[in-house]
Short mmCIF file of C-alpha atoms in Angstrom, two decimals:
data_model
loop_
_atom_site.label_atom_id
_atom_site.label_comp_id
_atom_site.label_asym_id
_atom_site.label_seq_id
_atom_site.Cartn_x
_atom_site.Cartn_y
_atom_site.Cartn_z
CA MET A 16 -0.04 0.32 -0.06
CA HIS A 17 1.41 3.51 -1.15
CA ALA A 18 0.08 6.90 -1.38
CA PRO A 19 1.23 8.31 -5.01
CA ASP A 20 -1.04 11.09 -4.46
CA ARG A 21 -2.28 13.19 -1.87
CA GLY A 22 -5.38 12.17 0.28
CA ALA A 23 -5.69 8.61 -1.41
CA VAL A 24 -3.87 5.47 -1.42
CA GLU A 25 -3.47 2.58 -3.81
CA VAL A 26 -3.55 -0.88 -2.53
CA LEU A 27 -1.55 -3.68 -4.47
CA GLU A 28 -3.14 -6.75 -2.97
CA ASP A 29 -1.77 -10.11 -3.61
CA ALA A 30 0.80 -8.64 -5.21
CA VAL A 31 4.75 -9.79 -6.11
CA VAL A 32 7.04 -7.21 -6.07
CA PHE A 33 10.32 -8.10 -8.19
CA VAL A 34 13.12 -6.35 -6.60
CA GLY A 35 16.81 -6.42 -8.64
CA GLU A 36 20.18 -6.70 -7.68
CA ASP A 37 20.37 -2.88 -7.42
CA GLY A 38 17.60 -2.64 -4.92
CA ARG A 39 15.25 -1.47 -7.16
CA ILE A 40 11.92 -2.53 -8.23
CA GLU A 41 11.96 -4.10 -11.40
CA ARG A 42 8.15 -5.21 -11.64
CA ILE A 43 4.88 -5.69 -9.87
CA ALA A 44 2.83 -8.42 -10.70
CA PRO A 45 -0.29 -10.20 -9.41
CA ALA A 46 0.23 -13.31 -7.54
CA ARG A 47 -1.89 -15.41 -10.06
CA ASP A 48 0.65 -15.18 -12.78
CA GLY A 49 2.64 -17.00 -10.49
CA VAL A 50 5.07 -17.00 -7.34
CA PRO A 51 8.53 -17.64 -7.92
CA GLU A 52 10.16 -20.25 -5.53
CA GLY A 53 11.95 -18.47 -2.32
CA THR A 54 9.89 -15.52 -2.43
CA LEU A 55 9.33 -13.75 0.97
CA ASP A 56 5.41 -14.24 1.33
CA LEU A 57 3.62 -12.35 4.09
CA PRO A 58 0.96 -13.52 6.32
CA PRO A 59 -2.53 -11.58 6.12
CA ASP A 60 -1.86 -9.12 9.13
CA ARG A 61 1.15 -7.83 7.54
CA LEU A 62 1.18 -4.71 5.43
CA VAL A 63 4.14 -3.10 3.31
CA ILE A 64 4.24 0.67 2.94
CA PRO A 65 6.89 2.89 2.04
CA GLY A 66 9.83 3.74 4.00
CA PHE A 67 9.57 7.26 5.46
CA VAL A 68 11.68 10.23 4.46
CA ASP A 69 12.71 12.50 7.27
CA LEU A 70 13.62 15.96 5.69
CA HIS A 71 14.91 17.47 8.29
CA VAL A 72 17.23 16.12 11.08
CA HIS A 73 19.88 17.58 13.31
CA ALA A 74 21.94 14.52 14.04
CA PRO A 75 24.20 15.85 16.89
CA GLN A 76 20.89 16.86 18.56
CA TYR A 77 19.83 13.65 19.41
CA PRO A 78 21.38 13.27 22.78
CA GLN A 79 18.92 16.29 23.94
CA LEU A 80 15.81 14.72 22.26
CA GLY A 81 12.97 15.41 24.56
CA LEU A 82 15.05 18.21 26.46
CA ALA A 83 15.44 22.14 26.72
CA LEU A 84 12.34 23.10 24.60
CA ASP A 85 11.62 26.09 27.46
CA GLU A 86 13.00 28.73 25.51
CA PRO A 87 12.94 30.90 22.48
CA LEU A 88 14.86 29.56 19.13
CA GLU A 89 17.32 32.40 19.84
CA VAL A 90 17.90 31.60 23.55
CA TRP A 91 17.83 27.88 23.07
CA LEU A 92 20.49 27.63 20.43
CA GLY A 93 23.00 29.32 22.82
CA LYS A 94 22.02 28.08 25.89
CA TYR A 95 21.91 24.28 24.97
CA THR A 96 22.22 23.32 21.41
CA PHE A 97 25.66 25.28 20.11
CA PRO A 98 27.51 23.77 23.46
CA LEU A 99 26.00 19.90 22.64
CA GLU A 100 27.05 20.33 19.17
CA ALA A 101 30.63 21.48 20.05
CA ARG A 102 31.33 18.40 21.51
CA TYR A 103 31.26 16.33 18.16
CA ALA A 104 34.79 17.48 17.87
CA ASP A 105 35.24 14.27 20.20
CA LEU A 106 34.98 11.65 17.51
CA ASP A 107 34.49 8.89 19.92
CA PHE A 108 31.40 10.77 21.37
CA ALA A 109 30.09 11.60 17.66
CA ARG A 110 30.46 7.64 16.88
CA GLU A 111 28.48 6.61 19.71
CA ALA A 112 25.94 9.20 19.52
CA TYR A 113 25.50 8.81 16.01
CA GLY A 114 25.59 5.21 15.73
CA ARG A 115 22.62 5.09 18.30
CA LEU A 116 20.80 7.60 16.28
CA VAL A 117 21.13 6.07 12.90
CA LYS A 118 19.80 2.59 14.48
CA ASP A 119 17.06 4.11 16.01
CA LEU A 120 15.64 5.94 13.22
CA LEU A 121 16.06 2.53 10.96
CA ALA A 122 14.00 0.60 13.48
CA GLY A 123 11.46 3.19 13.58
CA GLY A 124 11.18 3.08 9.91
CA THR A 125 12.42 6.26 8.64
CA THR A 126 14.47 4.72 5.49
CA THR A 127 15.93 8.37 4.30
CA ALA A 128 17.13 11.11 6.43
CA LEU A 129 18.40 14.44 5.33
CA TYR A 130 20.75 15.23 7.84
CA PHE A 131 22.46 18.53 9.33
CA ALA A 132 25.54 17.62 11.26
CA THR A 133 27.80 19.95 12.61
CA VAL A 134 30.94 22.49 11.69
CA HIS A 135 33.42 19.41 12.27
CA ARG A 136 34.43 18.16 9.02
CA GLN A 137 35.70 14.45 10.31
CA ALA A 138 32.61 14.05 12.47
CA THR A 139 30.46 14.86 9.24
CA GLU A 140 32.38 12.33 7.43
CA LEU A 141 31.90 9.75 10.36
CA LEU A 142 28.33 10.06 9.96
CA ALA A 143 28.09 9.67 6.32
CA GLY A 144 30.35 6.34 7.05
CA ILE A 145 27.87 5.03 9.66
CA CYS A 146 24.97 5.48 7.58
CA LEU A 147 26.36 3.71 4.68
CA ASN A 148 27.52 0.91 6.90
CA LEU A 149 24.13 0.73 8.85
CA GLY A 150 21.84 0.80 5.31
CA GLN A 151 20.27 3.72 5.56
CA ARG A 152 19.69 6.31 2.88
CA ALA A 153 21.11 9.59 3.90
CA LEU A 154 21.79 13.05 2.77
CA VAL A 155 24.78 14.50 5.10
CA GLY A 156 25.68 17.78 5.46
CA LYS A 157 28.66 19.76 7.29
CA VAL A 158 27.05 22.68 8.62
CA VAL A 159 28.44 26.17 7.76
CA MET A 160 28.32 28.94 10.62
CA ASP A 161 30.85 31.53 10.59
CA LEU A 162 29.39 34.79 11.55
CA ALA A 163 31.45 35.81 14.88
CA GLU A 164 28.12 38.14 16.05
CA SER A 165 25.94 35.56 15.99
CA CYS A 166 28.12 32.12 16.83
CA PRO A 167 30.35 31.09 19.67
CA ASP A 168 34.01 31.56 19.85
CA ASP A 169 33.90 27.78 20.31
CA TYR A 170 31.52 26.59 17.92
CA ARG A 171 31.92 28.28 14.49
CA ASP A 172 33.92 28.26 11.27
CA ALA A 173 37.37 29.74 11.47
CA SER A 174 36.45 31.85 8.33
CA PRO A 175 34.46 31.81 5.01
CA ALA A 176 37.19 30.28 3.33
CA ALA A 177 37.56 27.52 6.06
CA ALA A 178 33.88 26.79 5.67
CA ILE A 179 34.24 26.32 2.14
CA ALA A 180 37.01 24.54 1.79
CA ASP A 181 35.73 22.07 4.42
CA SER A 182 32.40 21.80 2.85
CA ARG A 183 34.41 20.82 -0.33
CA ALA A 184 36.24 18.35 1.21
CA VAL A 185 33.23 16.63 2.96
CA ILE A 186 31.43 16.62 -0.55
CA GLU A 187 34.51 14.95 -1.91
CA ALA A 188 35.15 12.30 0.88
CA ILE A 189 31.21 11.02 0.94
CA ARG A 190 31.14 10.91 -2.89
CA ALA A 191 34.45 8.51 -2.78
CA LEU A 192 33.34 6.11 0.02
CA PRO A 193 33.83 2.70 -1.02
CA ASP A 194 30.40 1.15 -2.75
CA ASN A 195 28.24 4.13 -2.00
CA ASP A 196 24.96 3.93 -3.34
CA ARG A 197 22.87 5.50 -1.05
CA VAL A 198 24.69 8.36 0.77
CA LEU A 199 24.59 11.95 -0.78
CA PRO A 200 26.63 15.25 0.35
CA VAL A 201 24.29 18.15 1.15
CA ILE A 202 25.61 21.77 1.04
CA THR A 203 24.64 23.23 4.51
CA PRO A 204 24.36 26.89 5.75
CA ARG A 205 22.71 26.66 9.23
CA PHE A 206 20.52 29.66 8.22
CA ILE A 207 21.29 33.14 7.36
CA PRO A 208 21.97 34.74 11.03
CA SER A 209 24.98 32.40 11.39
CA CYS A 210 26.52 32.79 7.88
CA SER A 211 28.60 36.00 6.39
CA ASP A 212 27.81 37.25 2.94
CA GLU A 213 31.09 35.62 2.06
CA ALA A 214 30.10 31.93 3.26
CA LEU A 215 26.73 32.54 1.48
CA ALA A 216 28.37 33.61 -1.72
CA GLY A 217 31.10 30.84 -1.71
CA LEU A 218 28.47 28.00 -0.96
CA GLY A 219 26.41 29.45 -3.72
CA ALA A 220 29.13 28.77 -6.06
CA LEU A 221 29.96 25.55 -4.98
CA VAL A 222 26.41 24.41 -5.43
CA ALA A 223 26.93 25.46 -9.17
CA GLU A 224 30.00 23.92 -9.49
CA CYS A 225 29.25 20.43 -7.57
CA ALA A 226 25.35 19.93 -8.44
CA CYS A 227 24.85 19.12 -4.71
CA HIS A 228 21.81 18.99 -2.57
CA VAL A 229 21.26 22.03 -0.29
CA GLN A 230 19.57 22.49 2.94
CA THR A 231 18.97 25.32 5.38
CA HIS A 232 16.50 26.94 7.85
CA CYS A 233 14.15 29.22 6.00
CA SER A 234 11.64 31.84 7.88
CA GLU A 235 11.42 29.61 10.97
CA SER A 236 10.33 31.68 13.54
CA ASN A 237 9.69 35.61 13.95
CA TRP A 238 12.94 36.38 15.01
CA ALA A 239 14.56 34.24 12.20
CA HIS A 240 12.10 35.73 9.44
CA GLY A 241 12.82 39.08 10.96
CA TYR A 242 16.37 38.85 11.08
CA ALA A 243 16.77 38.58 7.21
CA ILE A 244 14.44 41.58 6.61
CA ASP A 245 16.46 43.45 8.76
CA ARG A 246 19.93 42.66 7.33
CA TYR A 247 18.94 42.67 3.73
CA GLY A 248 15.54 44.43 3.21
CA LYS A 249 14.24 41.03 1.81
CA THR A 250 13.07 37.54 3.24
CA ASP A 251 14.98 34.76 3.79
CA THR A 252 13.63 33.12 0.32
CA GLU A 253 14.75 36.17 -1.61
CA ALA A 254 18.08 36.32 -0.27
CA LEU A 255 18.74 32.71 -0.27
CA ASP A 256 18.10 32.68 -4.16
CA GLY A 257 20.19 36.07 -4.86
CA PHE A 258 23.46 33.66 -3.56
CA GLY A 259 22.34 30.94 -5.63
CA LEU A 260 21.06 28.50 -2.88
CA LEU A 261 17.51 28.19 -4.06
CA THR A 262 17.52 25.48 -6.33
CA ARG A 263 15.53 21.99 -7.62
CA ASN A 264 17.53 20.13 -4.86
CA THR A 265 16.91 22.64 -2.01
CA VAL A 266 14.99 21.77 1.21
CA LEU A 267 13.90 24.65 3.04
CA ALA A 268 13.43 23.61 6.54
CA HIS A 269 9.95 25.42 8.42
CA SER A 270 9.04 28.24 5.83
CA VAL A 271 6.49 29.29 8.31
CA PHE A 272 6.50 32.57 7.27
CA LEU A 273 6.67 32.32 3.42
CA THR A 274 4.89 34.80 1.83
CA ASP A 275 2.96 34.66 -1.24
CA SER A 276 6.01 35.91 -3.36
CA ASP A 277 8.13 33.75 -1.68
CA MET A 278 6.01 30.84 -2.33
CA ASP A 279 6.01 31.59 -5.89
CA ARG A 280 9.69 31.79 -5.89
CA VAL A 281 10.16 28.28 -4.27
CA ARG A 282 7.67 26.77 -6.76
CA SER A 283 9.36 28.57 -9.73
CA ARG A 284 12.63 27.35 -8.60
CA GLY A 285 11.10 23.57 -7.74
CA ALA A 286 12.56 23.75 -4.25
CA GLY A 287 11.40 21.77 -1.69
CA VAL A 288 9.60 22.52 2.14
CA ALA A 289 10.51 20.20 4.96
CA HIS A 290 7.36 20.85 7.15
CA CYS A 291 8.15 20.23 10.66
CA ALA A 292 4.94 20.61 12.48
CA LEU A 293 5.74 19.18 16.03
CA SER A 294 8.65 21.44 16.61
CA ASN A 295 7.14 24.60 14.73
CA ALA A 296 4.69 24.45 18.03
CA TYR A 297 7.65 25.15 20.03
CA PHE A 298 9.88 27.42 18.21
CA GLY A 299 8.04 28.46 15.19
CA ASN A 300 5.38 31.09 16.44
CA ALA A 301 2.72 30.12 13.78
CA VAL A 302 1.29 27.30 12.18
CA PHE A 303 2.92 26.79 8.39
CA PRO A 304 -0.15 26.91 6.18
CA LEU A 305 0.55 23.44 4.54
CA ARG A 306 -2.53 23.06 2.47
CA LYS A 307 -2.12 26.63 0.95
CA ALA A 308 1.40 25.64 -0.09
CA LEU A 309 0.51 22.43 -1.51
CA GLU A 310 -2.67 24.22 -3.86
CA ARG A 311 0.09 26.44 -5.00
CA GLY A 312 2.28 23.70 -6.47
CA LEU A 313 5.01 23.51 -3.74
CA ASN A 314 7.07 20.19 -3.20
CA VAL A 315 6.50 19.68 0.44
CA GLY A 316 7.55 16.88 2.84
CA LEU A 317 7.83 16.47 6.36
CA GLY A 318 10.54 16.34 9.15
CA THR A 319 10.85 15.80 12.71
CA ASP A 320 13.17 18.21 13.16
CA ILE A 321 15.40 16.47 16.02
CA SER A 322 15.61 17.98 18.40
CA GLY A 323 13.45 20.98 18.15
CA GLY A 324 10.76 18.53 17.67
CA PRO A 325 10.68 16.20 20.97
CA SER A 326 9.91 12.97 18.91
CA ALA A 327 11.99 10.81 16.34
CA SER A 328 9.04 9.34 14.80
CA MET A 329 7.96 10.04 11.54
CA LEU A 330 4.60 8.74 12.58
CA GLU A 331 4.13 11.24 14.94
CA ALA A 332 5.25 13.82 12.57
CA ALA A 333 2.62 12.74 10.15
CA ARG A 334 -0.11 12.88 12.84
CA MET A 335 0.95 16.15 14.33
CA THR A 336 0.80 17.71 10.55
CA VAL A 337 -3.02 16.90 10.46
CA ALA A 338 -3.51 18.21 14.06
CA VAL A 339 -1.86 21.46 13.17
CA SER A 340 -3.67 21.91 10.03
CA ARG A 341 -7.07 21.61 11.98
CA MET A 342 -5.75 24.35 14.48
CA LEU A 343 -5.29 26.49 11.56
CA GLN A 344 -8.33 26.02 10.24
CA ASP A 345 -10.58 26.36 12.96
CA GLY A 346 -8.49 28.56 15.18
CA VAL A 347 -7.08 28.36 18.82
CA ASP A 348 -8.43 31.44 21.00
CA PRO A 349 -11.71 30.66 22.40
CA ASP A 350 -12.20 34.26 22.83
CA ASP A 351 -12.07 34.97 19.30
CA SER A 352 -15.19 34.72 17.41
CA ARG A 353 -16.03 31.57 15.33
CA GLU A 354 -16.11 33.56 12.11
CA THR A 355 -12.45 35.26 12.52
CA ARG A 356 -10.37 33.02 14.58
CA GLY A 357 -9.08 30.52 11.96
CA ARG A 358 -8.21 30.15 8.36
CA PRO A 359 -10.79 28.43 6.18
CA GLU A 360 -9.78 25.76 4.00
CA SER A 361 -6.52 24.79 5.78
CA ARG A 362 -7.07 21.25 6.88
CA ILE A 363 -5.63 18.12 5.54
CA ASP A 364 -6.12 14.69 6.08
CA LEU A 365 -4.13 11.90 7.31
CA LEU A 366 -3.60 10.03 4.16
CA THR A 367 -2.14 13.45 2.62
CA ALA A 368 0.32 13.43 5.23
CA PHE A 369 1.47 9.87 4.67
CA HIS A 370 1.91 10.73 1.22
CA LEU A 371 4.31 13.42 2.39
CA ALA A 372 5.93 11.13 4.83
CA THR A 373 6.87 8.94 1.95
CA ALA A 374 6.52 9.94 -1.90
CA GLY A 375 6.59 13.62 -0.95
CA GLY A 376 9.70 13.63 0.54
CA GLY A 377 11.28 11.78 -2.48
CA ILE A 378 9.71 14.31 -4.85
CA ALA A 379 11.40 17.09 -2.57
CA LEU A 380 14.86 15.59 -2.69
CA ASP A 381 14.40 14.46 -6.46
CA LEU A 382 15.03 10.76 -5.66
CA ASP A 383 13.27 7.48 -6.64
CA ILE A 384 12.04 6.74 -3.27
CA GLY A 385 8.71 6.70 -1.33
CA LEU A 386 6.49 4.81 -4.20
CA PHE A 387 6.10 0.96 -5.24
CA ARG A 388 6.84 1.53 -8.96
CA PRO A 389 9.42 0.14 -11.28
CA GLY A 390 12.47 1.62 -11.05
CA TYR A 391 11.95 2.98 -7.42
CA TYR A 392 14.24 1.60 -4.93
CA PHE A 393 12.64 -1.18 -2.54
CA ASP A 394 12.92 1.28 0.49
CA ALA A 395 10.09 -0.07 2.42
CA LEU A 396 8.43 -1.24 5.96
CA ILE A 397 6.55 -4.37 6.91
CA ILE A 398 3.88 -3.48 9.87
CA ASP A 399 3.08 -6.10 11.85
CA ALA A 400 -0.83 -5.17 12.90
CA ALA A 401 -0.83 -8.01 15.25
CA ALA A 402 2.18 -7.45 17.31
CA GLU A 403 1.46 -8.26 20.97
CA ALA A 404 3.60 -5.11 22.12
CA GLY A 405 2.43 -2.71 19.32
CA THR A 406 -1.01 -0.68 19.71
CA ILE A 407 -2.70 -1.42 16.53
CA ARG A 408 -5.90 -3.12 17.48
CA LEU A 409 -7.99 -4.24 14.12
CA PHE A 410 -10.31 -6.57 15.98
CA GLY A 411 -10.53 -8.79 13.12
CA ALA A 412 -10.55 -6.44 10.27
CA GLN A 413 -7.97 -6.72 7.41
CA PRO A 414 -4.93 -4.52 7.49
CA ALA A 415 -5.72 -2.93 3.92
CA ASP A 416 -9.07 -2.08 5.05
CA ARG A 417 -7.91 -0.15 8.04
CA ILE A 418 -4.92 2.15 6.49
CA GLU A 419 -5.85 5.21 8.72
CA GLN A 420 -6.26 3.31 12.07
CA ILE A 421 -2.91 1.73 11.26
CA LEU A 422 -1.19 4.92 10.89
CA TYR A 423 -2.86 6.62 13.75
CA THR A 424 -2.02 3.66 16.41
CA ALA A 425 1.04 2.22 15.28
CA ILE A 426 4.27 2.55 17.14
CA ARG A 427 7.80 0.99 16.69
CA PRO A 428 7.13 -2.58 17.72
CA ASN A 429 4.71 -2.48 14.85
CA ILE A 430 7.38 -2.07 12.32
CA ALA A 431 8.48 -5.61 11.85
CA ALA A 432 11.19 -4.96 9.42
CA THR A 433 12.85 -1.63 7.45
CA TYR A 434 14.44 -2.33 3.85
CA VAL A 435 16.43 -0.21 2.15
CA GLY A 436 17.15 -0.82 -1.22
CA GLY A 437 15.79 -3.97 -0.64
CA ASP A 438 18.64 -4.89 2.12
CA LEU A 439 16.90 -5.85 5.36
CA VAL A 440 18.42 -3.28 7.65
CA ALA A 441 16.43 -3.41 11.13
CA HIS A 442 13.84 -5.55 12.23
CA ASN A 443 11.94 -5.95 15.33
CA HIS A 444 10.19 -9.34 14.69
CA GLU A 445 11.60 -12.76 14.22
CA SER A 446 9.95 -13.41 11.35
CA ALA A 447 11.98 -10.77 9.65
CA ALA A 448 13.86 -12.11 6.70
CA ALA A 449 16.29 -11.16 3.70
CA LEU A 450 14.69 -10.56 0.49
CA PRO A 451 15.41 -13.03 -2.27
CA ARG A 452 16.72 -10.91 -5.68
CA THR A 453 15.80 -11.60 -9.15
#
């Protein structure tokens, strides 16, 4: 079962999926045409869905997941987050934290993650290697933050030139990883408040040179949105575009305060938005108008924003996406009138959120993931609706008839197995098995 389009799912019932040696789906055929010997055959209480695509993860922040959410963004960064990220100069600490993160995300169903690392070149390369070794599809970026007035003395790039040189070195190192078929480099200016004009211009030139993905924060909060306007007299989106950082392979995290003009610019460049509904509740100061963005043709996927969001689960990200869209439509102030307290036509349903968490993320990244189609990678989860330690209770119904109930109630023990490119990379069930390849 997958969601090629918003608001609906497609059920491939009694289907046989043929996975090639390269991890891509070769064809999908009905079981009545014959089931080859050795095919992994699933019982009726199992459901196969695409793996989740998390478009916004701060990998070094995993040790503070669920902590330090009591301050506004600009205080939270300096008080909690920058000191934690500075610890990744210690490669032993980085190895332990990153290894735990990637294993946990795979077990939780995240088959593809777009990672912010830290300013440290070696630790960033270490994260890329860990993703490859553990089998996760990943895009990994060395964070650039060089502006002395905004960044701590003990945690920033030494200069714009050093930031660009280290970014180039990380790109080359990731591309040179042996047998690397699933980890990509990402050019990663943290956000405009942390970067000098020289660094932003240099990264824009590097994008043109290396044809890499780009990730950054955009108009995340009142403070962040206002910062770019005060500094440049233009929005984050306009400024990033001016530096050559808004491309088809750019993902803008948050984007809560995009103007209509910003949305048109993002759409025209083909860039994507990582909607982080949970973390926006803590730091965004408002609700991203998701339905409006979708109707204007923007490429949107979902992100957990570890650790600005206190959950690493993409299931929780999808559920929160639905909840905040309803809050935006209905309004939240009971003292305001019913007629004025909300934004009409803003809600989305869970099947749309499921699409965004899978196929939508693949579209934003321009990668062949998130769907069960020939030519797409077999990145998939086997959902065990009958797992005793899980929380799905179908009371005799078949999983294919209860997809919304499954998505609303599933937890990690319900994810029996995680496959990336046809490889079994995590399992929570004794029946999980490697896939035979065609």
